[in-house]
């Protein structure tokens, strides 16, 4: 096991085995996300893009009660400068994370809300602790629209109506409900979760490099997702979406 030499303050990235990385988030006391978090996530994604032998990247947390919490509104806005995709900072990160050749996994223990949920949704696989995992998009309480790709990614997973419920209520959802909705890949007892994810990662590392080749329909979905992200940039950042506006229709399907 080798600690990766990246200039990070909120993350530790460890190479468990050749081709198997774990990125552990640790920003006390409750893992709120800030502009520093976004910058360090971008650095991790950039390193992953350059690692030809990377096969599995797992995101987890040092705090069992908080996976990734929402963005810390008191810390000021996220950087708005576009990344290589042409999208603003956090959207750029989630799109590039979803485009990695390696398989990405979110090991969710504790709360994953707002940007934390959007990061988990950008991963290929999401495994949640039955006793502690809580997911949600609470932006409605601040008159905001989720702008990290959460709604666009939720629609194909849970359906349009449930996505509207999640966004319009801002409610929290436990792991069991999230599994039933299709939001997470599987909900497991907390004691079993790390071992399950680790075994999956080790199995994948032992196989051929890269992820399985997508079905042509998956590529069509990815192009649609990018279009929806672009629409979010144009209308979602202008303010809260209202029922019946082009922005609200575009973001929900």
mmCIF file of N, CA and C in Angstrom, residues 55-130:
data_model
loop_
_atom_site.group_PDB
_atom_site.id
_atom_site.type_symbol
_atom_site.label_atom_id
_atom_site.label_comp_id
_atom_site.label_asym_id
_atom_site.label_seq_id
_atom_site.Cartn_x
_atom_site.Cartn_y
_atom_site.Cartn_z
ATOM 1 N N UNK A 55 -7.376 0.945 -12.709
ATOM 2 C CA UNK A 55 -8.557 0.149 -13.052
ATOM 3 C C UNK A 55 -9.732 0.425 -12.129
ATOM 4 N N UNK A 56 -9.456 0.780 -10.858
ATOM 5 C CA UNK A 56 -10.524 1.053 -9.898
ATOM 6 C C UNK A 56 -10.129 2.243 -9.033
ATOM 7 N N UNK A 57 -11.050 3.195 -8.878
ATOM 8 C CA UNK A 57 -10.873 4.338 -7.993
ATOM 9 C C UNK A 57 -12.053 4.372 -7.028
ATOM 10 N N UNK A 58 -11.769 4.213 -5.743
ATOM 11 C CA UNK A 58 -12.805 4.198 -4.706
ATOM 12 C C UNK A 58 -12.739 5.499 -3.917
ATOM 13 N N UNK A 59 -13.894 6.148 -3.732
ATOM 14 C CA UNK A 59 -14.009 7.306 -2.852
ATOM 15 C C UNK A 59 -14.669 6.861 -1.548
ATOM 16 N N UNK A 60 -14.027 7.180 -0.420
ATOM 17 C CA UNK A 60 -14.634 6.913 0.874
ATOM 18 C C UNK A 60 -14.332 8.077 1.814
ATOM 19 N N UNK A 61 -14.686 7.927 3.078
ATOM 20 C CA UNK A 61 -14.548 9.013 4.043
ATOM 21 C C UNK A 61 -13.878 8.520 5.311
ATOM 22 N N UNK A 62 -13.105 9.421 5.931
ATOM 23 C CA UNK A 62 -12.502 9.112 7.227
ATOM 24 C C UNK A 62 -13.502 9.276 8.359
ATOM 25 N N UNK A 63 -14.653 9.901 8.077
ATOM 26 C CA UNK A 63 -15.689 10.148 9.083
ATOM 27 C C UNK A 63 -16.869 9.224 8.804
ATOM 28 N N UNK A 64 -17.152 8.247 9.672
ATOM 29 C CA UNK A 64 -18.229 7.290 9.385
ATOM 30 C C UNK A 64 -19.622 7.910 9.390
ATOM 31 N N UNK A 65 -19.751 9.142 9.869
ATOM 32 C CA UNK A 65 -21.062 9.799 9.906
ATOM 33 C C UNK A 65 -21.292 10.737 8.722
ATOM 34 N N UNK A 66 -20.233 11.042 7.983
ATOM 35 C CA UNK A 66 -20.356 11.962 6.848
ATOM 36 C C UNK A 66 -19.470 11.471 5.712
ATOM 37 N N UNK A 67 -20.105 11.097 4.603
ATOM 38 C CA UNK A 67 -19.360 10.736 3.387
ATOM 39 C C UNK A 67 -18.822 12.032 2.778
ATOM 40 N N UNK A 68 -19.617 12.732 2.016
ATOM 41 C CA UNK A 68 -19.342 14.098 1.578
ATOM 42 C C UNK A 68 -20.616 14.872 1.879
ATOM 43 N N UNK A 69 -20.503 15.911 2.682
ATOM 44 C CA UNK A 69 -21.680 16.723 2.989
ATOM 45 C C UNK A 69 -21.899 17.744 1.864
ATOM 46 N N UNK A 70 -22.862 18.592 2.045
ATOM 47 C CA UNK A 70 -23.168 19.622 1.052
ATOM 48 C C UNK A 70 -22.028 20.631 0.976
ATOM 49 N N UNK A 71 -22.157 21.551 0.015
ATOM 50 C CA UNK A 71 -21.191 22.630 -0.106
ATOM 51 C C UNK A 71 -21.370 23.610 1.039
ATOM 52 N N UNK A 72 -20.275 24.098 1.591
ATOM 53 C CA UNK A 72 -20.292 25.067 2.696
ATOM 54 C C UNK A 72 -20.589 26.453 2.127
ATOM 55 N N UNK A 73 -21.852 26.876 2.239
ATOM 56 C CA UNK A 73 -22.263 28.148 1.664
ATOM 57 C C UNK A 73 -21.552 29.331 2.299
ATOM 58 N N UNK A 74 -21.095 29.171 3.537
ATOM 59 C CA UNK A 74 -20.395 30.272 4.205
ATOM 60 C C UNK A 74 -18.980 30.448 3.669
ATOM 61 N N UNK A 75 -18.504 29.503 2.880
ATOM 62 C CA UNK A 75 -17.137 29.565 2.366
ATOM 63 C C UNK A 75 -17.048 30.314 1.047
ATOM 64 N N UNK A 76 -18.151 30.878 0.585
ATOM 65 C CA UNK A 76 -18.140 31.582 -0.684
ATOM 66 C C UNK A 76 -18.437 30.652 -1.842
ATOM 67 N N UNK A 77 -18.626 31.207 -3.036
ATOM 68 C CA UNK A 77 -19.014 30.386 -4.189
ATOM 69 C C UNK A 77 -17.869 29.521 -4.686
ATOM 70 N N UNK A 78 -18.249 28.456 -5.381
ATOM 71 C CA UNK A 78 -17.259 27.647 -6.078
ATOM 72 C C UNK A 78 -16.626 28.457 -7.206
ATOM 73 N N UNK A 79 -15.393 28.137 -7.568
ATOM 74 C CA UNK A 79 -14.807 28.805 -8.747
ATOM 75 C C UNK A 79 -15.687 28.566 -9.971
ATOM 76 N N UNK A 80 -15.859 29.581 -10.775
ATOM 77 C CA UNK A 80 -16.723 29.465 -11.951
ATOM 78 C C UNK A 80 -15.930 29.265 -13.238
ATOM 79 N N UNK A 81 -14.584 29.347 -13.157
ATOM 80 C CA UNK A 81 -13.786 29.186 -14.363
ATOM 81 C C UNK A 81 -13.999 27.790 -14.940
ATOM 82 N N UNK A 82 -14.253 27.694 -16.229
ATOM 83 C CA UNK A 82 -14.503 26.375 -16.821
ATOM 84 C C UNK A 82 -13.263 25.505 -16.830
ATOM 85 N N UNK A 83 -13.509 24.192 -16.756
ATOM 86 C CA UNK A 83 -12.425 23.232 -16.880
ATOM 87 C C UNK A 83 -12.272 22.797 -18.325
ATOM 88 N N UNK A 84 -11.512 21.741 -18.581
ATOM 89 C CA UNK A 84 -11.281 21.277 -19.953
ATOM 90 C C UNK A 84 -12.555 20.922 -20.712
ATOM 91 N N UNK A 85 -13.621 20.554 -20.003
ATOM 92 C CA UNK A 85 -14.874 20.227 -20.680
ATOM 93 C C UNK A 85 -15.631 21.462 -21.133
ATOM 94 N N UNK A 86 -15.199 22.646 -20.652
ATOM 95 C CA UNK A 86 -15.933 23.865 -20.926
ATOM 96 C C UNK A 86 -17.011 24.155 -19.907
ATOM 97 N N UNK A 87 -17.171 23.264 -18.924
ATOM 98 C CA UNK A 87 -18.180 23.423 -17.883
ATOM 99 C C UNK A 87 -17.553 24.039 -16.634
ATOM 100 N N UNK A 88 -18.358 24.679 -15.770
ATOM 101 C CA UNK A 88 -17.827 25.229 -14.520
ATOM 102 C C UNK A 88 -17.191 24.150 -13.651
ATOM 103 N N UNK A 89 -16.438 24.593 -12.646
ATOM 104 C CA UNK A 89 -15.520 23.735 -11.897
ATOM 105 C C UNK A 89 -16.108 22.393 -11.461
ATOM 106 N N UNK A 90 -17.196 22.411 -10.704
ATOM 107 C CA UNK A 90 -17.685 21.157 -10.138
ATOM 108 C C UNK A 90 -18.333 20.276 -11.203
ATOM 109 N N UNK A 91 -19.045 20.890 -12.147
ATOM 110 C CA UNK A 91 -19.606 20.129 -13.261
ATOM 111 C C UNK A 91 -18.492 19.476 -14.076
ATOM 112 N N UNK A 92 -17.428 20.217 -14.281
ATOM 113 C CA UNK A 92 -16.278 19.678 -15.006
ATOM 114 C C UNK A 92 -15.744 18.436 -14.303
ATOM 115 N N UNK A 93 -15.653 18.489 -12.977
ATOM 116 C CA UNK A 93 -15.126 17.360 -12.203
ATOM 117 C C UNK A 93 -16.033 16.142 -12.346
ATOM 118 N N UNK A 94 -17.344 16.330 -12.167
ATOM 119 C CA UNK A 94 -18.239 15.171 -12.196
ATOM 120 C C UNK A 94 -18.326 14.558 -13.593
ATOM 121 N N UNK A 95 -18.292 15.388 -14.632
ATOM 122 C CA UNK A 95 -18.328 14.849 -15.994
ATOM 123 C C UNK A 95 -17.047 14.070 -16.288
ATOM 124 N N UNK A 96 -15.914 14.623 -15.923
ATOM 125 C CA UNK A 96 -14.643 13.933 -16.178
ATOM 126 C C UNK A 96 -14.524 12.668 -15.341
ATOM 127 N N UNK A 97 -15.045 12.712 -14.122
ATOM 128 C CA UNK A 97 -15.047 11.509 -13.290
ATOM 129 C C UNK A 97 -15.855 10.408 -13.961
ATOM 130 N N UNK A 98 -17.002 10.777 -14.510
ATOM 131 C CA UNK A 98 -17.832 9.797 -15.204
ATOM 132 C C UNK A 98 -17.211 9.278 -16.483
ATOM 133 N N UNK A 99 -16.255 10.019 -17.046
ATOM 134 C CA UNK A 99 -15.613 9.623 -18.299
ATOM 135 C C UNK A 99 -14.333 8.824 -18.090
ATOM 136 N N UNK A 100 -13.900 8.645 -16.845
ATOM 137 C CA UNK A 100 -12.657 7.908 -16.609
ATOM 138 C C UNK A 100 -12.738 6.491 -17.171
ATOM 139 N N UNK A 101 -11.611 6.005 -17.655
ATOM 140 C CA UNK A 101 -11.558 4.630 -18.151
ATOM 141 C C UNK A 101 -11.658 3.647 -16.994
ATOM 142 N N UNK A 102 -11.138 4.038 -15.831
ATOM 143 C CA UNK A 102 -11.240 3.194 -14.640
ATOM 144 C C UNK A 102 -12.676 3.155 -14.137
ATOM 145 N N UNK A 103 -13.017 2.096 -13.426
ATOM 146 C CA UNK A 103 -14.310 2.010 -12.751
ATOM 147 C C UNK A 103 -14.228 2.804 -11.452
ATOM 148 N N UNK A 104 -15.216 3.652 -11.211
ATOM 149 C CA UNK A 104 -15.237 4.486 -10.012
ATOM 150 C C UNK A 104 -16.325 4.006 -9.063
ATOM 151 N N UNK A 105 -16.018 4.028 -7.761
ATOM 152 C CA UNK A 105 -16.911 3.479 -6.747
ATOM 153 C C UNK A 105 -17.036 4.470 -5.601
ATOM 154 N N UNK A 106 -18.268 4.722 -5.162
ATOM 155 C CA UNK A 106 -18.520 5.514 -3.964
ATOM 156 C C UNK A 106 -18.889 4.568 -2.826
ATOM 157 N N UNK A 107 -18.096 4.575 -1.770
ATOM 158 C CA UNK A 107 -18.376 3.782 -0.568
ATOM 159 C C UNK A 107 -18.998 4.737 0.446
ATOM 160 N N UNK A 108 -20.327 4.727 0.529
ATOM 161 C CA UNK A 108 -21.061 5.775 1.244
ATOM 162 C C UNK A 108 -21.398 5.334 2.658
ATOM 163 N N UNK A 109 -20.743 5.946 3.609
ATOM 164 C CA UNK A 109 -21.071 5.782 5.024
ATOM 165 C C UNK A 109 -21.422 7.169 5.556
ATOM 166 N N UNK A 110 -22.575 7.311 6.189
ATOM 167 C CA UNK A 110 -22.988 8.615 6.678
ATOM 168 C C UNK A 110 -23.690 9.422 5.604
ATOM 169 N N UNK A 111 -23.678 10.734 5.762
ATOM 170 C CA UNK A 111 -24.479 11.627 4.938
ATOM 171 C C UNK A 111 -23.774 11.978 3.631
ATOM 172 N N UNK A 112 -24.525 11.905 2.552
ATOM 173 C CA UNK A 112 -24.057 12.304 1.227
ATOM 174 C C UNK A 112 -25.150 13.185 0.634
ATOM 175 N N UNK A 113 -25.035 14.475 0.836
ATOM 176 C CA UNK A 113 -26.100 15.394 0.446
ATOM 177 C C UNK A 113 -25.534 16.498 -0.433
ATOM 178 N N UNK A 114 -26.372 17.066 -1.297
ATOM 179 C CA UNK A 114 -25.927 18.145 -2.159
ATOM 180 C C UNK A 114 -24.789 17.701 -3.056
ATOM 181 N N UNK A 115 -23.673 18.431 -2.995
ATOM 182 C CA UNK A 115 -22.516 18.084 -3.806
ATOM 183 C C UNK A 115 -21.972 16.709 -3.505
ATOM 184 N N UNK A 116 -22.121 16.254 -2.249
ATOM 185 C CA UNK A 116 -21.671 14.912 -1.902
ATOM 186 C C UNK A 116 -22.456 13.840 -2.624
ATOM 187 N N UNK A 117 -23.758 14.049 -2.739
ATOM 188 C CA UNK A 117 -24.579 13.101 -3.488
ATOM 189 C C UNK A 117 -24.242 13.162 -4.975
ATOM 190 N N UNK A 118 -23.981 14.367 -5.480
ATOM 191 C CA UNK A 118 -23.649 14.498 -6.898
ATOM 192 C C UNK A 118 -22.318 13.829 -7.228
ATOM 193 N N UNK A 119 -21.364 13.903 -6.309
ATOM 194 C CA UNK A 119 -20.109 13.191 -6.523
ATOM 195 C C UNK A 119 -20.354 11.688 -6.571
ATOM 196 N N UNK A 120 -21.164 11.179 -5.628
ATOM 197 C CA UNK A 120 -21.479 9.747 -5.621
ATOM 198 C C UNK A 120 -22.175 9.329 -6.914
ATOM 199 N N UNK A 121 -23.101 10.158 -7.403
ATOM 200 C CA UNK A 121 -23.817 9.835 -8.630
ATOM 201 C C UNK A 121 -22.897 9.818 -9.840
ATOM 202 N N UNK A 122 -21.813 10.589 -9.806
ATOM 203 C CA UNK A 122 -20.873 10.596 -10.921
ATOM 204 C C UNK A 122 -20.048 9.318 -10.984
ATOM 205 N N UNK A 123 -20.036 8.559 -9.879
ATOM 206 C CA UNK A 123 -19.303 7.292 -9.865
ATOM 207 C C UNK A 123 -20.121 6.207 -10.563
ATOM 208 N N UNK A 124 -19.428 5.190 -11.047
ATOM 209 C CA UNK A 124 -20.102 4.098 -11.743
ATOM 210 C C UNK A 124 -20.927 3.242 -10.795
ATOM 211 N N UNK A 125 -20.413 3.014 -9.581
ATOM 212 C CA UNK A 125 -21.057 2.148 -8.595
ATOM 213 C C UNK A 125 -21.154 2.884 -7.265
ATOM 214 N N UNK A 126 -22.277 2.670 -6.561
ATOM 215 C CA UNK A 126 -22.506 3.314 -5.268
ATOM 216 C C UNK A 126 -22.978 2.254 -4.273
ATOM 217 N N UNK A 127 -22.184 2.053 -3.239
ATOM 218 C CA UNK A 127 -22.539 1.100 -2.188
ATOM 219 C C UNK A 127 -22.727 1.880 -0.892
ATOM 220 N N UNK A 128 -23.860 1.644 -0.209
ATOM 221 C CA UNK A 128 -24.232 2.461 0.940
ATOM 222 C C UNK A 128 -24.415 1.621 2.193
ATOM 223 N N UNK A 129 -24.043 2.185 3.335
ATOM 224 C CA UNK A 129 -24.204 1.521 4.623
ATOM 225 C C UNK A 129 -25.663 1.607 5.060
ATOM 226 N N UNK A 130 -26.278 0.459 5.297
ATOM 227 C CA UNK A 130 -27.699 0.420 5.650
ATOM 228 C C UNK A 130 -28.020 1.261 6.864
#
